GROMACS .gro file of N, CA and C in nm:
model
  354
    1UNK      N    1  -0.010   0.209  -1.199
    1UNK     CA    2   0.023   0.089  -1.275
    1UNK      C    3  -0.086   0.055  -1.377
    2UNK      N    4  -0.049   0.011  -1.495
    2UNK     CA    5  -0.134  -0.042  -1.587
    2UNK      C    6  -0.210  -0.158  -1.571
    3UNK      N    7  -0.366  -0.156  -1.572
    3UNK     CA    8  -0.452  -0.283  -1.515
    3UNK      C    9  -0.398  -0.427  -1.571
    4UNK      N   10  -0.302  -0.407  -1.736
    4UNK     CA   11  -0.245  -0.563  -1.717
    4UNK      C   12  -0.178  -0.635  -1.617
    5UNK      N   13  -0.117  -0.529  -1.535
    5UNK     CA   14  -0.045  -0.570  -1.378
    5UNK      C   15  -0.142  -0.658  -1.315
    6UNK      N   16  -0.233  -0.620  -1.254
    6UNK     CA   17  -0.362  -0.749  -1.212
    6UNK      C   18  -0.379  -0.816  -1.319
    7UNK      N   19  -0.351  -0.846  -1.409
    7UNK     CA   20  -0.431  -0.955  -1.453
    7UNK      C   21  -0.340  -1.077  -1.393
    8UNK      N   22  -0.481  -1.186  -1.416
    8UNK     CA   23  -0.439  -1.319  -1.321
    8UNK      C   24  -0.339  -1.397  -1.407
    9UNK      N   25  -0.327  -1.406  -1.507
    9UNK     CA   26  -0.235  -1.468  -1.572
    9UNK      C   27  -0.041  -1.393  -1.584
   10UNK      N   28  -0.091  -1.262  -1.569
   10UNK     CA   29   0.039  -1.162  -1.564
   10UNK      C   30   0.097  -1.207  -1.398
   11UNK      N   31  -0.008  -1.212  -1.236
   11UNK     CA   32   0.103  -1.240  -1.178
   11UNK      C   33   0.112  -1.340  -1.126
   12UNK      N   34   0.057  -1.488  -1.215
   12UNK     CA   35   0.095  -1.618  -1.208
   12UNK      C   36   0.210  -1.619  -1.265
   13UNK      N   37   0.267  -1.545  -1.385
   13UNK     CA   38   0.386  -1.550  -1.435
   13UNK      C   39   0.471  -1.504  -1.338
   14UNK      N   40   0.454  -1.349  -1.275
   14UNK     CA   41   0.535  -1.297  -1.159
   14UNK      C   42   0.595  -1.420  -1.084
   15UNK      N   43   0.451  -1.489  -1.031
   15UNK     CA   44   0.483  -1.579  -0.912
   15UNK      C   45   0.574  -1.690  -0.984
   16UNK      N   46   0.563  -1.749  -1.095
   16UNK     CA   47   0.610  -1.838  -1.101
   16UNK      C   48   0.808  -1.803  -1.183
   17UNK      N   49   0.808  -1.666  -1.218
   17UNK     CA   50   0.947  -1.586  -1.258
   17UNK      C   51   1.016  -1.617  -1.063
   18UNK      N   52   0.945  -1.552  -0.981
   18UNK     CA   53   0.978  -1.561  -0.812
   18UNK      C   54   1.045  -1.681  -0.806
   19UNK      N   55   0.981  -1.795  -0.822
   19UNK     CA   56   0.998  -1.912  -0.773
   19UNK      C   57   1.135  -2.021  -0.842
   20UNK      N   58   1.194  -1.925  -0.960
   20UNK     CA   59   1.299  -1.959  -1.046
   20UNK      C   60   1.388  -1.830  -1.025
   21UNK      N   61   1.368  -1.749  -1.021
   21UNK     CA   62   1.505  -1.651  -1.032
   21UNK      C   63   1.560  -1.658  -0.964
   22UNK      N   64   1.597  -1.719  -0.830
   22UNK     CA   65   1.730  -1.748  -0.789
   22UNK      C   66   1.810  -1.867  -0.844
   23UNK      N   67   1.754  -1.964  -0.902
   23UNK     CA   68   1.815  -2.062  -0.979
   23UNK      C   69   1.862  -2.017  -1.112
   24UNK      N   70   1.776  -1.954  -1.137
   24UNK     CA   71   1.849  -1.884  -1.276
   24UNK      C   72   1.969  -1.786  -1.257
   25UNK      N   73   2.004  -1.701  -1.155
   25UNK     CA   74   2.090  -1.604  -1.150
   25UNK      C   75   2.207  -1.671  -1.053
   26UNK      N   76   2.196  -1.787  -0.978
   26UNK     CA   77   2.276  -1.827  -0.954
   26UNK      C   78   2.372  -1.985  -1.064
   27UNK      N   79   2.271  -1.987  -1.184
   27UNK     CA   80   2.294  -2.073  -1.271
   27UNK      C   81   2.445  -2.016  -1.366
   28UNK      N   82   2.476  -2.102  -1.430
   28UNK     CA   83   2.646  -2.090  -1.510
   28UNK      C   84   2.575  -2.073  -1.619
   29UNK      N   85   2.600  -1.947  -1.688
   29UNK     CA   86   2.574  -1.882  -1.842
   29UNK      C   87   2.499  -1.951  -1.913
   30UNK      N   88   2.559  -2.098  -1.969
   30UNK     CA   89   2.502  -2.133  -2.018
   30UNK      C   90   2.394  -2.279  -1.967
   31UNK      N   91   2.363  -2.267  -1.866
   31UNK     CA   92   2.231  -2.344  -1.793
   31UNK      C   93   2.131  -2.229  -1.805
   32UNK      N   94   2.148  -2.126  -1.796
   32UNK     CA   95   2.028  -2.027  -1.802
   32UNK      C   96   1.917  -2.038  -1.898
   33UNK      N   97   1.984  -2.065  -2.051
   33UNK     CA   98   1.868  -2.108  -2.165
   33UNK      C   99   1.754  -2.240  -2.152
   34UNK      N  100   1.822  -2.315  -2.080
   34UNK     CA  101   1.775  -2.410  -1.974
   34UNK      C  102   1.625  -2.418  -1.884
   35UNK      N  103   1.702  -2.307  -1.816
   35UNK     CA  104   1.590  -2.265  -1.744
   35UNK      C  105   1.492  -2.228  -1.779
   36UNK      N  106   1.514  -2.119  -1.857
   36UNK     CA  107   1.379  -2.034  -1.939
   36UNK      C  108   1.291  -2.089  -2.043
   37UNK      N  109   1.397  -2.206  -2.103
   37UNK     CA  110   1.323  -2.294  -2.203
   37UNK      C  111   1.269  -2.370  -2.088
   38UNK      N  112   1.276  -2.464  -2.010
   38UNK     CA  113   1.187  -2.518  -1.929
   38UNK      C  114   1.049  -2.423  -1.848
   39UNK      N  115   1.112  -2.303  -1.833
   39UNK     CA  116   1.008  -2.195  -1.763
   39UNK      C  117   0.824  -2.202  -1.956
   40UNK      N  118   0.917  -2.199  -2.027
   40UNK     CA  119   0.798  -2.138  -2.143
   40UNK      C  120   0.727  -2.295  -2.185
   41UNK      N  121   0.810  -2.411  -2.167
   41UNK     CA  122   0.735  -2.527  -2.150
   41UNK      C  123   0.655  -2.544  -2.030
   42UNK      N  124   0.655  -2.491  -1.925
   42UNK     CA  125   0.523  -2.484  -1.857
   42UNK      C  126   0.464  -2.417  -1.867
   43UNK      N  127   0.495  -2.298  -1.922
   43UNK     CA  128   0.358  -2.187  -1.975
   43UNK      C  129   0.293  -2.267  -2.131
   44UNK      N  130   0.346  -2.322  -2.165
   44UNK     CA  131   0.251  -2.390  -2.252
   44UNK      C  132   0.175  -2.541  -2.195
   45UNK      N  133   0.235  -2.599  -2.107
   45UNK     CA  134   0.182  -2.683  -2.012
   45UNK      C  135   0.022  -2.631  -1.924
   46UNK      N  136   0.063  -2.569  -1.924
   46UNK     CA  137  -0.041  -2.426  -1.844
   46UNK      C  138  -0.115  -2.421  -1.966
   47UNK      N  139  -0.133  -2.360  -2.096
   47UNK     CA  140  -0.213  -2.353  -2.188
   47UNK      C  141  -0.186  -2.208  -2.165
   48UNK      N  142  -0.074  -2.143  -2.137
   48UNK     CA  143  -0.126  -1.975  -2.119
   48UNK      C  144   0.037  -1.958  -2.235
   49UNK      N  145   0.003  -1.810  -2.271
   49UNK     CA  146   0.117  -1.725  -2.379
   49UNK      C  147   0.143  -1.598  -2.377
   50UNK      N  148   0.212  -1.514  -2.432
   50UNK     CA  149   0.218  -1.392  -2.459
   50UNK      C  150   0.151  -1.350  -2.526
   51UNK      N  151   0.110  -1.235  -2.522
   51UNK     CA  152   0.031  -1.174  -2.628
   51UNK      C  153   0.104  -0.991  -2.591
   52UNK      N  154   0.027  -0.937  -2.719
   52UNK     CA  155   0.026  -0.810  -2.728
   52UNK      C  156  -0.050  -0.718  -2.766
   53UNK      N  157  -0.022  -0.610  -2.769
   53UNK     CA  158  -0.130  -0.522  -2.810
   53UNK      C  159  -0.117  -0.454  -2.937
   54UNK      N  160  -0.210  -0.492  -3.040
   54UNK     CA  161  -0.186  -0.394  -3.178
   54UNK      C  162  -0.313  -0.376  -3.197
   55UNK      N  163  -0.276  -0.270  -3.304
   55UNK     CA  164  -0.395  -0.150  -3.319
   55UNK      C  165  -0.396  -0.270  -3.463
   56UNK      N  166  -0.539  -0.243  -3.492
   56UNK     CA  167  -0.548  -0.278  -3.640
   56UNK      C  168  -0.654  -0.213  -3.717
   57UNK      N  169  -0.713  -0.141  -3.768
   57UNK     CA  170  -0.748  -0.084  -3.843
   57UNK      C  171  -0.867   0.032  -3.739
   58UNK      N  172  -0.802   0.053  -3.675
   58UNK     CA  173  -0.838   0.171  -3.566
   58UNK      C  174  -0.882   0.118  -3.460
   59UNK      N  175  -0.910   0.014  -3.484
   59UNK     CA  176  -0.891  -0.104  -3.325
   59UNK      C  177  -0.778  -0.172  -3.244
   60UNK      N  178  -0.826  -0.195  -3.148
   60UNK     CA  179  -0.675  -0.290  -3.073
   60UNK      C  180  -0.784  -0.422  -3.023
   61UNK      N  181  -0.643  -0.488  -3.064
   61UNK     CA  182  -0.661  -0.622  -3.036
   61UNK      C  183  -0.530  -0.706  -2.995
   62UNK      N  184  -0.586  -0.808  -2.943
   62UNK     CA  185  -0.472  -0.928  -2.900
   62UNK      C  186  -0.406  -0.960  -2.972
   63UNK      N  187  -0.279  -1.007  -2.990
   63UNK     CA  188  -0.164  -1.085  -3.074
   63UNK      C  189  -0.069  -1.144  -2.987
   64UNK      N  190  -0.094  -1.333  -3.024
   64UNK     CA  191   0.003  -1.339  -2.969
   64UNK      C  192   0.182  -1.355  -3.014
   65UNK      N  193   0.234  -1.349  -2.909
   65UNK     CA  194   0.401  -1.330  -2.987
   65UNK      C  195   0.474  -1.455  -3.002
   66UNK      N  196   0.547  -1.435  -3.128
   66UNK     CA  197   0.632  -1.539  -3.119
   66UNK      C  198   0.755  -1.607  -3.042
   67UNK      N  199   0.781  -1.729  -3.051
   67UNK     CA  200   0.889  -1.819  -2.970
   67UNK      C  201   0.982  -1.736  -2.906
   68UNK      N  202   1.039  -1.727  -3.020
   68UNK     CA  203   1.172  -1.600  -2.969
   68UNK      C  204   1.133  -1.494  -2.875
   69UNK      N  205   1.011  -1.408  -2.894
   69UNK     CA  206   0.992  -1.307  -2.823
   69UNK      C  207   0.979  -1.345  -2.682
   70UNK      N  208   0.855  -1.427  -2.695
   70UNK     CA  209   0.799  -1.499  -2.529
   70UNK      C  210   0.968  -1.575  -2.506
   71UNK      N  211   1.108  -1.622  -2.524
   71UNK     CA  212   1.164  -1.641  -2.468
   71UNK      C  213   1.236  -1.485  -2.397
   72UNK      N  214   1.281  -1.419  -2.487
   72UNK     CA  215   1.359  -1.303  -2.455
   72UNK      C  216   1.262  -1.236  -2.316
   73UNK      N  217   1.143  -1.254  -2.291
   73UNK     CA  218   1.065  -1.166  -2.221
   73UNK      C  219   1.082  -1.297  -2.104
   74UNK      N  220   1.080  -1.404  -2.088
   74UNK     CA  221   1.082  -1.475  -2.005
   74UNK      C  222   1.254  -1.466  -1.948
   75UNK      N  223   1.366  -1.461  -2.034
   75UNK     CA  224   1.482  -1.430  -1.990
   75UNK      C  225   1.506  -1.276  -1.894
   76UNK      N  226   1.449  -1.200  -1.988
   76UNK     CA  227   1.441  -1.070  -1.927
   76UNK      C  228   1.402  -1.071  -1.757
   77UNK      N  229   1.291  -1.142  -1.767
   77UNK     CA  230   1.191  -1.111  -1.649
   77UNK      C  231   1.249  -1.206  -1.551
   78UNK      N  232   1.317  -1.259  -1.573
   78UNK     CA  233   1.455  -1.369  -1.475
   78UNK      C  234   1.535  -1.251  -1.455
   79UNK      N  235   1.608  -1.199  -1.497
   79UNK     CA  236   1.682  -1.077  -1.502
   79UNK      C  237   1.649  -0.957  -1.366
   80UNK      N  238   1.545  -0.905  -1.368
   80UNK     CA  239   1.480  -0.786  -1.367
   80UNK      C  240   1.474  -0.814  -1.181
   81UNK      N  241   1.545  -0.673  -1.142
   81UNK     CA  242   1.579  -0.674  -1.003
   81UNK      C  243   1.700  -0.747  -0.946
   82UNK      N  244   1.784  -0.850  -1.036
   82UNK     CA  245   1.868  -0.907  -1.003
   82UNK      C  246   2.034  -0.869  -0.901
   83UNK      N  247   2.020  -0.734  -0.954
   83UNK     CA  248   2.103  -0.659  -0.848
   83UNK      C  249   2.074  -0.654  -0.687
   84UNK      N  250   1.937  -0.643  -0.696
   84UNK     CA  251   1.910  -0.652  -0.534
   84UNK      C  252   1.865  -0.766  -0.504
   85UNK      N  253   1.840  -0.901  -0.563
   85UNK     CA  254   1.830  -0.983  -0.540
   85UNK      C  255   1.980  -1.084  -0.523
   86UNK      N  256   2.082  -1.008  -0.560
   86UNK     CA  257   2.220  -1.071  -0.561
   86UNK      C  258   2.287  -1.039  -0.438
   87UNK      N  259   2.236  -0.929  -0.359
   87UNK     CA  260   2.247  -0.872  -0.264
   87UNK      C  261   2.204  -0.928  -0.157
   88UNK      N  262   2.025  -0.965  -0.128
   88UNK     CA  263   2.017  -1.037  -0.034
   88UNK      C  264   2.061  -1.166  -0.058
   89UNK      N  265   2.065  -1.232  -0.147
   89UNK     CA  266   2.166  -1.366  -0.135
   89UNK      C  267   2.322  -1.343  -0.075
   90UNK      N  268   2.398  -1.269  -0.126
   90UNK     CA  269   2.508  -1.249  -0.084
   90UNK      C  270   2.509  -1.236   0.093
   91UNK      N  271   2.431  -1.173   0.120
   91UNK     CA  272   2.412  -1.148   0.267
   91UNK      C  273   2.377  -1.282   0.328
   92UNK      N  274   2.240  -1.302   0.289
   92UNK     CA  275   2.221  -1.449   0.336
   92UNK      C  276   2.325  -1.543   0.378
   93UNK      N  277   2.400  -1.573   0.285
   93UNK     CA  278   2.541  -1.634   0.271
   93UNK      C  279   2.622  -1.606   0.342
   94UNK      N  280   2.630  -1.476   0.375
   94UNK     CA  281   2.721  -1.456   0.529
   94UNK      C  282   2.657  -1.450   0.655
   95UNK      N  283   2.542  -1.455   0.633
   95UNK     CA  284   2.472  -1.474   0.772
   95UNK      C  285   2.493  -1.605   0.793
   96UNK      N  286   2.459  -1.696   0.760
   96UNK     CA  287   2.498  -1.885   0.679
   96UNK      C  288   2.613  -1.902   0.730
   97UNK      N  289   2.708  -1.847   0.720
   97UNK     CA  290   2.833  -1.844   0.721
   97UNK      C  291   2.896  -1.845   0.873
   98UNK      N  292   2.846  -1.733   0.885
   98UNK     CA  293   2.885  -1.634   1.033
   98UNK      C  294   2.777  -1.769   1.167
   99UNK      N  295   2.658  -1.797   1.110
   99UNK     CA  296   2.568  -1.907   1.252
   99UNK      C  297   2.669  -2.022   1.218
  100UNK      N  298   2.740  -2.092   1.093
  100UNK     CA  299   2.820  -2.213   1.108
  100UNK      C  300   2.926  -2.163   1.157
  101UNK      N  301   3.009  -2.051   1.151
  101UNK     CA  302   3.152  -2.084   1.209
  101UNK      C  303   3.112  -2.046   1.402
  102UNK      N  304   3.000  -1.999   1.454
  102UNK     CA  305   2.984  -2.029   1.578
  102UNK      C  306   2.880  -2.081   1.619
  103UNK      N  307   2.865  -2.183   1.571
  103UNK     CA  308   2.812  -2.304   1.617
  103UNK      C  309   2.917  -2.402   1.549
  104UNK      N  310   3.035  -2.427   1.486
  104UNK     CA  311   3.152  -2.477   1.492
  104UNK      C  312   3.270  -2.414   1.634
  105UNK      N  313   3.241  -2.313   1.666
  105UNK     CA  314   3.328  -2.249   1.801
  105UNK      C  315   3.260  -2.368   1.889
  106UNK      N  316   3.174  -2.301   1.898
  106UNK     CA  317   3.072  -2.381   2.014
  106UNK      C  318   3.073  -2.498   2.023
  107UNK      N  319   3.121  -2.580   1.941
  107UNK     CA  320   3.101  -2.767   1.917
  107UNK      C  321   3.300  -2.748   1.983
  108UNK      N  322   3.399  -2.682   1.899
  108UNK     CA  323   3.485  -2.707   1.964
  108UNK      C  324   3.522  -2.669   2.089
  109UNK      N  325   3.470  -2.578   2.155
  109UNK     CA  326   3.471  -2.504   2.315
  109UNK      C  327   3.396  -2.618   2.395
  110UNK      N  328   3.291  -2.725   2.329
  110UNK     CA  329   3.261  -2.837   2.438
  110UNK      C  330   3.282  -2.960   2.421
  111UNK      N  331   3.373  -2.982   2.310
  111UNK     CA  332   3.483  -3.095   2.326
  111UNK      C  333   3.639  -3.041   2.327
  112UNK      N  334   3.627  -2.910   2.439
  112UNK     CA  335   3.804  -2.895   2.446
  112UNK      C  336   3.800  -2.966   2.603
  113UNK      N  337   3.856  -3.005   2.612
  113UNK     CA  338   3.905  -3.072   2.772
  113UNK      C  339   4.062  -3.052   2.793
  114UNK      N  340   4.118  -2.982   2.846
  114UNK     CA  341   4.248  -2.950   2.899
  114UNK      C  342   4.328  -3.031   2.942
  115UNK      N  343   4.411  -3.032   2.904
  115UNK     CA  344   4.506  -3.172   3.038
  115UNK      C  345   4.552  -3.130   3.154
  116UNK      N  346   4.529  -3.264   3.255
  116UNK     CA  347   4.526  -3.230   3.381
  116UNK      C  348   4.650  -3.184   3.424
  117UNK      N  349   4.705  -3.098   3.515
  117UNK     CA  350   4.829  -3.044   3.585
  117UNK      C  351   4.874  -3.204   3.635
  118UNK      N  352   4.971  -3.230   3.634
  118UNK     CA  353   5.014  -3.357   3.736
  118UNK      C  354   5.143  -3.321   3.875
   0.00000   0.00000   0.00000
């Protein structure tokens, strides 16, 4: 992996992409812009940005990127793994599912009372 992976600001973003992508992928199309625009207002809340890497006259240096970009990369990175993250939700949901309908058995099996033979 490339050492930008550690950097501390790369997986504060990770952590804080974690802590929204299920709201975002379970969000309706258009709440998603939503999200990510609120996600890049706390990265500027934070005082932190995108940047990149360009060469400039046989050097490299920092640049940072514009609005549009830092959104598309913040949408993206909501995105990214979402297949298997749609997966353990989906499951979740029937596990959810499957403990309420027996523990609904179970609530009706101890308020069934039979009627008496006479």
């Amino acid at each position: 992996p490339a050492p930008t992976n550690f950097h501390a600001g790369n997986e504060w973003f990770r952590d804080l992409i974690r802590q929204h992508q299920t709201q975002y992928l379970c969000a309706k199309r258009s709440d998603k812009p939503v999200i990510a625009t609120k996600l890049l207002d706390l990265l500027k809340a934070e005082d932190r940005r995108f940047v990149r890497r360009v060469k400039s006259k046989g050097r490299f240096r920092w640049e940072e990127i514009d609005e549009k970009r830092a959104f598309e990369r913040v949408c993206q990175s909501l995105r990214d793994g979402a297949p298997e993250l749609r997966r353990q939700l989906l499951a979740s949901k029937k596990v959810k599912a499957a403990a309420v309908a027996i523990k609904e058995s179970k609530r009706q099996q101890e308020n069934y009372s039979p009627l008496p033979f006479w």
